[in-house]
């Protein structure tokens, strides 16, 4: 009976291929899920790394050049050697600095640019013919090696070299900027006799005017008076104020050795510019201690020699604090993201399990048959695992490739574990699912009791682990301030809490549901009765979708609260750092200017804040500590505060003694002292703490301070009042936009040019636009979306996994006259109760999680505030989140139900005889 | 392991208890069964008599709770995992009632047979030839490239038999192989099985509730309440006139400790209940109603 000539080759591969072709939907979904999961979970750490690197770059760029660079100003001249050219003369300094750089370890060394230096004589009178209201006009002579290459000559010529400085020698040539020349009223070609001291005199001719090639070149930060005259306010003993204006004149650098001894003294500024480009966190981690070591020790430029020569200097920089802050922010961001991302990872694992269960279910007949025909467990597992890996491995590879393509730089070796794990996990899961399903007889009612015990023990273990993790977390925090990294158990706290909540939901909700079912049984509602019974006895859901919904919603709510908390925290920090609607710094204020400012249109109130440099001794309960004194007109400050929330509260009556004691606002508000009302002694004077210093940041940068009214200041030997900080309350119309600009312009006209303004919104904005702050918020939002989709997927999958018994039931009920609407109702009962309870539990957990996380993760670095922000619950956002979540899950369930409705009664009943 | 004297399928006092959530169901209550090598036997019983449980045990898919069960030299109570695989691959083949448990719907008849060979790890060389040979043996060679959906019920069951025979098992077990078929097709399938039994010498045990199956086998065993109760032996004799006569004799099964089930019809006819009186004669045992005349009358009035 053999037909045809070609005898088919019956090989395992062809049979497997046919099997795959016959039912590939679930496999395709698995492959896509693996691809997306790999892409997302590989991209996340890469993005976080990139974000952290950019954050460091951003922090460095935020620094002013002189804060970012390694710099130092010391008394003395740079070491020189005999010679005629600039290069020969400064060779010892140049080579010394080069050696310093060369001896610096990497990665710090490669971020160093060529060192720069500049020497200045002490300022002396510029011999300008005096005019009324002139400040004291002074000049300092500068030598700046490489000067000629940094400037262009606007007028005249570059200064010529000179051999000596003597009364009878020819006048030496100097050069300066147009602004400096104008300040000194010195014309090109004019010669003046300068007197470095009583005995010496030097004739100087202005040979030319220069302009910097790049005025913004940080080089010029080495000498503030080199481009524009520097204005100095000096307070003489007795309160008289003297204004000084210093301009720098530049000589031919090679002539410095001939001039330096004619002046009373000189200073040299060294500067090693540091790159402000983004840097990988690992590099920054290594660089930070290198910077600290570099600045903590003296760097030898030349061996010990003449007394006036600089030999060893200790550089200073602000970059270490900025790096530390950026690294802290990066760590905190990673910690928050890890805690948030572990939840979706748990849901993703649950979704993979459901998918794999679905595949195993669809393969069940095949597996049972093959097993009955004598296929061993390892044979079956081998086939299903191979089939799965054949899909997941390329999918995971593609996903990882996409993630890498989206991010610059290669995949770090330690991250390769992610795609490998995601590719391997479905293989492992399906081995378990397939062999256990094939082994089971398919009779759920014959489930051995021992498995229930296993389940109870596992659930108790999870609960115990959760308690342990929460306790440890509360005690230790997430160790974000060290470079140890994050404890995985502690990072899993949100997930563990979610799993435990899901377990509690699953174990407790049958009771009320059964009660409901009994009540519905007495009525006419057949659907409600059957539905509630099915929800308890044969839940479609089971643990996995409930877990997914609890985790998903809690992550979504948690992320929403975190976003709100961070935004609110940033705004609050901006307010508390600025302290008013507008902050004026950079200029000295007087009573006259303060009253002029208060007359500006749009200004409601102004207060000047004065902080004398001297520290006072304070005694509280026998403990002695040092405080700064902050003096202000408390009446004005109270008006300035207005209704701002995060700034110091100034009570009335601070200008009067209360019971013989001086009312003062004390920072920090020592909790041990039970402030307010605590009594202190400050410099022997009794002080009673009143008011509330809030974060204290706006009024003083000191660690501890006491604010008293101006009328009380003389008791602390602070007779004068010379505020350098002005706090302004603005009329609502002037708080932003053009109104604000107009106010700033008017104030600038009153107090002069160097004034610096800041407002709470600007201060908040610098934090908000930082890569970590903005990236964190974006990633949190993305996580909300991802977890929502994962949840929807898990609900659909759960309904698909349980579709066979449901189809059987419906086919049966349909023959008994069940309507389509009633069958939908029964499916809704299958998902509904657990979904509603999961959503409630998830929302509650999501609201509770921020309390746990904020207790363990320091997020101050995101807000720029000095105190941890309070969790902020925005009802609208939360409602939108919960509602949106519910809609996504319900929509997915409806889709699955709609698909499930197309039941072929005849087919189902015919094939349902099998146990 | 195999001894010459031992029957090919041997069950003694076989017990299988399903326990779930506090309820115990005793599906087999001390069943005894002997099937000799090369025999073709039908096991007939009503629903719930335990016949499917027995077959599941004999096919190595389930383990009995107590008793003895040996098949083709394998002790089914102490089967190791490896032995079970070996047993299922090479010693036993089976055919179930539903096509879905016999054949994979997306594979052709040929592939279904081949899959059983692949599972057993048989060499690939002559697989195609062997597949064709088996299908031809069952007269379904023309179905080689058809999927089960394209075959009739009889063709499906004959293909299922081919699958079961793929690895040349010594024993073929069939659970209601004709359950879904009409009479004529049933007959075809059963005759195909008898053909296999005769040509290949395969021991065949058919479990069914259909008394008509008895017509196709020499020996029919009745199973009741988890025990084998009676046996009908069928043989044909050629009588003195040269005509073939079918003779069937009914036997009751007696177990090792002497228990014996009387057929329902007998007990009803004589209203045997509670106790009976036995008398031993030289060549037989006689059973009398245990009640005295009065109680018999009373019983009769009921």
Tab-separated table of C-alpha atoms in Angstrom, chain A residues 308-565:
chain	number	residue	atom	x	y	z
A	308	UNK	CA	60.748	84.768	48.123
A	309	UNK	CA	60.260	81.856	45.803
A	310	UNK	CA	57.335	79.490	45.857
A	311	UNK	CA	58.504	75.912	46.246
A	312	UNK	CA	55.627	73.867	47.558
A	313	UNK	CA	51.941	74.687	47.215
A	314	UNK	CA	48.710	73.113	48.345
A	315	UNK	CA	46.035	73.380	45.723
A	316	UNK	CA	42.435	73.895	46.594
A	317	UNK	CA	39.285	73.054	44.679
A	318	UNK	CA	35.553	72.801	45.010
A	319	UNK	CA	35.404	69.881	42.618
A	320	UNK	CA	35.610	67.232	45.320
A	321	UNK	CA	32.387	68.371	46.959
A	322	UNK	CA	30.699	68.605	43.584
A	323	UNK	CA	31.912	65.122	42.655
A	324	UNK	CA	30.823	63.740	45.985
A	325	UNK	CA	27.397	65.316	45.583
A	326	UNK	CA	27.046	64.054	42.028
A	327	UNK	CA	28.126	60.550	43.046
A	328	UNK	CA	25.684	60.667	45.953
A	329	UNK	CA	22.898	61.710	43.649
A	330	UNK	CA	23.820	58.964	41.244
A	331	UNK	CA	23.796	56.401	44.016
A	332	UNK	CA	20.518	57.654	45.400
A	333	UNK	CA	19.012	57.631	41.912
A	334	UNK	CA	20.280	54.110	41.303
A	335	UNK	CA	18.914	53.016	44.655
A	336	UNK	CA	15.471	54.500	44.062
A	337	UNK	CA	15.351	53.111	40.535
A	338	UNK	CA	16.555	49.704	41.653
A	339	UNK	CA	13.889	49.563	44.324
A	340	UNK	CA	11.252	50.630	41.837
A	341	UNK	CA	12.534	48.456	39.004
A	342	UNK	CA	12.709	45.268	41.059
A	343	UNK	CA	8.916	45.389	41.279
A	344	UNK	CA	8.360	45.308	37.511
A	345	UNK	CA	11.081	42.673	37.269
A	346	UNK	CA	9.024	40.566	39.648
A	347	UNK	CA	5.942	41.177	37.513
A	348	UNK	CA	7.965	40.353	34.411
A	349	UNK	CA	9.055	37.081	35.972
A	350	UNK	CA	5.388	36.408	36.782
A	351	UNK	CA	4.389	37.181	33.196
A	352	UNK	CA	7.101	34.869	31.896
A	353	UNK	CA	5.837	32.151	34.215
A	354	UNK	CA	2.280	32.626	32.928
A	355	UNK	CA	3.447	32.556	29.333
A	356	UNK	CA	5.469	29.462	29.944
A	357	UNK	CA	2.513	27.867	31.733
A	358	UNK	CA	0.357	28.715	28.756
A	359	UNK	CA	2.854	27.098	26.410
A	360	UNK	CA	3.119	24.066	28.656
A	361	UNK	CA	-0.669	23.877	28.753
A	362	UNK	CA	-0.865	23.974	25.002
A	363	UNK	CA	1.828	21.330	24.802
A	364	UNK	CA	0.211	19.284	27.521
A	365	UNK	CA	-1.427	16.724	25.269
A	366	UNK	CA	1.784	16.252	23.381
A	367	UNK	CA	3.796	15.925	26.532
A	368	UNK	CA	1.348	13.555	28.210
A	369	UNK	CA	1.261	11.411	25.124
A	370	UNK	CA	5.016	11.422	24.690
A	371	UNK	CA	5.461	10.633	28.346
A	372	UNK	CA	2.977	7.777	28.180
A	373	UNK	CA	4.888	6.434	25.212
A	374	UNK	CA	7.943	6.304	27.411
A	375	UNK	CA	9.594	9.657	27.001
A	376	UNK	CA	11.724	10.294	30.060
A	377	UNK	CA	11.418	13.522	32.043
A	378	UNK	CA	14.823	14.659	30.845
A	379	UNK	CA	13.859	13.927	27.235
A	380	UNK	CA	10.703	16.018	27.545
A	381	UNK	CA	12.462	18.800	29.394
A	382	UNK	CA	15.248	18.752	26.841
A	383	UNK	CA	12.865	19.150	23.930
A	384	UNK	CA	10.751	21.940	25.442
A	385	UNK	CA	13.816	23.744	26.772
A	386	UNK	CA	15.574	23.523	23.423
A	387	UNK	CA	12.458	24.753	21.661
A	388	UNK	CA	12.175	27.683	24.094
A	389	UNK	CA	15.837	28.617	24.041
A	390	UNK	CA	15.839	28.550	20.264
A	391	UNK	CA	13.457	31.492	20.509
A	392	UNK	CA	14.554	33.282	23.643
A	393	UNK	CA	18.293	33.349	22.997
A	394	UNK	CA	18.077	35.248	19.689
A	395	UNK	CA	15.305	37.443	21.131
A	396	UNK	CA	17.405	38.305	24.169
A	397	UNK	CA	20.465	38.938	21.996
A	398	UNK	CA	18.443	41.250	19.790
A	399	UNK	CA	16.970	43.002	22.833
A	400	UNK	CA	20.412	43.553	24.322
A	401	UNK	CA	21.671	44.811	20.962
A	402	UNK	CA	18.816	47.328	20.833
A	403	UNK	CA	19.604	48.472	24.369
A	404	UNK	CA	23.268	48.916	23.509
A	405	UNK	CA	22.404	50.710	20.275
A	406	UNK	CA	20.248	53.173	22.211
A	407	UNK	CA	23.062	53.971	24.604
A	408	UNK	CA	26.557	55.063	23.752
A	409	UNK	CA	29.377	52.808	24.778
A	410	UNK	CA	29.718	49.048	24.950
A	411	UNK	CA	27.834	46.716	27.263
A	412	UNK	CA	29.866	46.369	30.465
A	413	UNK	CA	30.751	42.717	31.145
A	414	UNK	CA	28.842	42.660	34.424
A	415	UNK	CA	25.615	43.558	32.615
A	416	UNK	CA	25.819	40.617	30.201
A	417	UNK	CA	24.180	38.608	32.962
A	418	UNK	CA	20.881	40.417	32.260
A	419	UNK	CA	20.193	39.166	28.705
A	420	UNK	CA	21.670	35.788	29.591
A	421	UNK	CA	19.339	35.474	32.568
A	422	UNK	CA	16.271	36.643	30.669
A	423	UNK	CA	17.009	34.189	27.867
A	424	UNK	CA	17.627	31.333	30.286
A	425	UNK	CA	14.778	31.892	32.759
A	426	UNK	CA	11.921	30.882	30.390
A	427	UNK	CA	13.880	27.756	29.517
A	428	UNK	CA	14.189	26.812	33.174
A	429	UNK	CA	10.571	27.733	33.894
A	430	UNK	CA	9.237	25.696	31.016
A	431	UNK	CA	11.246	22.680	32.074
A	432	UNK	CA	9.467	22.881	35.442
A	433	UNK	CA	6.048	23.721	34.012
A	434	UNK	CA	6.115	21.148	31.248
A	435	UNK	CA	7.399	18.222	33.245
A	436	UNK	CA	5.122	18.886	36.217
A	437	UNK	CA	2.095	19.248	33.958
A	438	UNK	CA	2.986	16.160	31.999
A	439	UNK	CA	3.493	14.241	35.192
A	440	UNK	CA	0.242	15.299	36.794
A	441	UNK	CA	-2.803	13.299	35.914
A	442	UNK	CA	-4.668	16.488	35.169
A	443	UNK	CA	-7.128	15.858	37.957
A	444	UNK	CA	-6.933	18.947	40.134
A	445	UNK	CA	-9.073	17.334	42.798
A	446	UNK	CA	-6.491	14.633	43.273
A	447	UNK	CA	-3.792	17.109	44.184
A	448	UNK	CA	-1.746	15.519	46.923
A	449	UNK	CA	-1.984	17.236	50.237
A	450	UNK	CA	1.761	17.518	50.605
A	451	UNK	CA	1.837	20.276	48.004
A	452	UNK	CA	-0.387	22.464	50.150
A	453	UNK	CA	2.109	22.126	52.955
A	454	UNK	CA	4.908	23.145	50.659
A	455	UNK	CA	2.881	26.180	49.665
A	456	UNK	CA	2.119	27.199	53.241
A	457	UNK	CA	5.774	26.842	54.213
A	458	UNK	CA	6.888	28.870	51.184
A	459	UNK	CA	4.406	31.612	51.930
A	460	UNK	CA	5.497	31.795	55.556
A	461	UNK	CA	9.109	31.982	54.389
A	462	UNK	CA	8.298	34.887	52.081
A	463	UNK	CA	6.504	36.693	54.905
A	464	UNK	CA	9.430	36.126	57.261
A	465	UNK	CA	11.889	37.327	54.630
A	466	UNK	CA	9.802	40.454	54.130
A	467	UNK	CA	9.780	41.237	57.842
A	468	UNK	CA	13.535	40.668	58.005
A	469	UNK	CA	14.206	42.873	54.984
A	470	UNK	CA	11.998	45.695	56.288
A	471	UNK	CA	13.632	45.604	59.718
A	472	UNK	CA	17.133	45.597	58.209
A	473	UNK	CA	16.164	48.353	55.822
A	474	UNK	CA	14.818	50.528	58.624
A	475	UNK	CA	18.033	49.973	60.560
A	476	UNK	CA	20.602	50.342	57.828
A	477	UNK	CA	19.076	52.219	54.967
A	478	UNK	CA	20.127	51.295	51.493
A	479	UNK	CA	23.799	52.236	52.048
A	480	UNK	CA	23.708	54.894	49.395
A	481	UNK	CA	26.352	57.053	50.948
A	482	UNK	CA	29.125	54.530	50.487
A	483	UNK	CA	30.428	52.903	47.389
A	484	UNK	CA	29.678	49.401	48.665
A	485	UNK	CA	26.632	49.297	46.472
A	486	UNK	CA	23.157	48.204	47.255
A	487	UNK	CA	22.078	45.216	49.282
A	488	UNK	CA	19.847	43.155	46.974
A	489	UNK	CA	17.670	41.971	49.850
A	490	UNK	CA	17.025	45.543	50.914
A	491	UNK	CA	16.455	46.716	47.360
A	492	UNK	CA	13.846	43.990	47.075
A	493	UNK	CA	11.880	45.414	50.028
A	494	UNK	CA	9.118	46.889	47.818
A	495	UNK	CA	8.787	43.644	45.880
A	496	UNK	CA	8.761	41.543	49.034
A	497	UNK	CA	6.132	43.789	50.561
A	498	UNK	CA	4.073	43.481	47.388
A	499	UNK	CA	4.387	39.692	47.315
A	500	UNK	CA	3.404	39.460	50.965
A	501	UNK	CA	0.459	41.769	50.373
A	502	UNK	CA	-0.613	39.658	47.399
A	503	UNK	CA	-0.398	36.521	49.535
A	504	UNK	CA	-2.461	38.135	52.273
A	505	UNK	CA	-5.018	39.183	49.677
A	506	UNK	CA	-5.206	35.679	48.242
A	507	UNK	CA	-5.532	34.008	51.620
A	508	UNK	CA	-8.055	36.396	53.130
A	509	UNK	CA	-10.389	37.393	50.352
A	510	UNK	CA	-12.167	34.036	49.908
A	511	UNK	CA	-13.926	34.467	53.273
A	512	UNK	CA	-15.866	37.659	52.495
A	513	UNK	CA	-16.366	36.495	48.928
A	514	UNK	CA	-17.927	33.217	50.042
A	515	UNK	CA	-20.173	35.132	52.401
A	516	UNK	CA	-21.172	37.324	49.491
A	517	UNK	CA	-21.760	34.247	47.357
A	518	UNK	CA	-24.085	32.789	50.011
A	519	UNK	CA	-26.056	36.007	50.163
A	520	UNK	CA	-26.313	36.158	46.394
A	521	UNK	CA	-27.487	32.531	46.359
A	522	UNK	CA	-30.654	33.499	48.198
A	523	UNK	CA	-31.480	36.111	45.610
A	524	UNK	CA	-32.149	35.566	41.956
A	525	UNK	CA	-28.634	36.372	40.809
A	526	UNK	CA	-27.311	33.093	39.525
A	527	UNK	CA	-24.290	34.798	37.961
A	528	UNK	CA	-23.198	36.383	41.220
A	529	UNK	CA	-23.560	33.140	43.118
A	530	UNK	CA	-21.691	31.001	40.631
A	531	UNK	CA	-19.151	33.741	39.937
A	532	UNK	CA	-18.252	34.246	43.576
A	533	UNK	CA	-17.963	30.510	44.141
A	534	UNK	CA	-15.731	30.150	41.101
A	535	UNK	CA	-13.608	33.092	42.189
A	536	UNK	CA	-12.870	31.250	45.408
A	537	UNK	CA	-12.736	27.624	44.305
A	538	UNK	CA	-11.306	27.898	40.807
A	539	UNK	CA	-9.787	31.351	40.509
A	540	UNK	CA	-8.482	32.194	37.089
A	541	UNK	CA	-6.229	34.552	38.796
A	542	UNK	CA	-4.355	32.494	41.312
A	543	UNK	CA	-1.337	34.117	42.845
A	544	UNK	CA	0.395	35.370	39.732
A	545	UNK	CA	-1.989	38.027	38.353
A	546	UNK	CA	-2.906	39.178	41.859
A	547	UNK	CA	0.789	39.545	42.552
A	548	UNK	CA	1.242	41.364	39.259
A	549	UNK	CA	-1.589	43.739	40.020
A	550	UNK	CA	-0.454	44.417	43.590
A	551	UNK	CA	3.144	44.954	42.493
A	552	UNK	CA	2.143	46.929	39.445
A	553	UNK	CA	-0.193	49.267	41.183
A	554	UNK	CA	2.065	49.734	44.167
A	555	UNK	CA	4.983	50.539	41.881
A	556	UNK	CA	2.839	52.951	39.886
A	557	UNK	CA	1.506	54.715	42.969
A	558	UNK	CA	4.912	54.665	44.588
A	559	UNK	CA	6.525	56.161	41.503
A	560	UNK	CA	3.790	58.766	41.299
A	561	UNK	CA	4.300	59.739	44.909
A	562	UNK	CA	8.065	59.814	44.422
A	563	UNK	CA	7.767	62.067	41.380
A	564	UNK	CA	5.467	64.388	43.312
A	565	UNK	CA	7.665	64.270	46.393
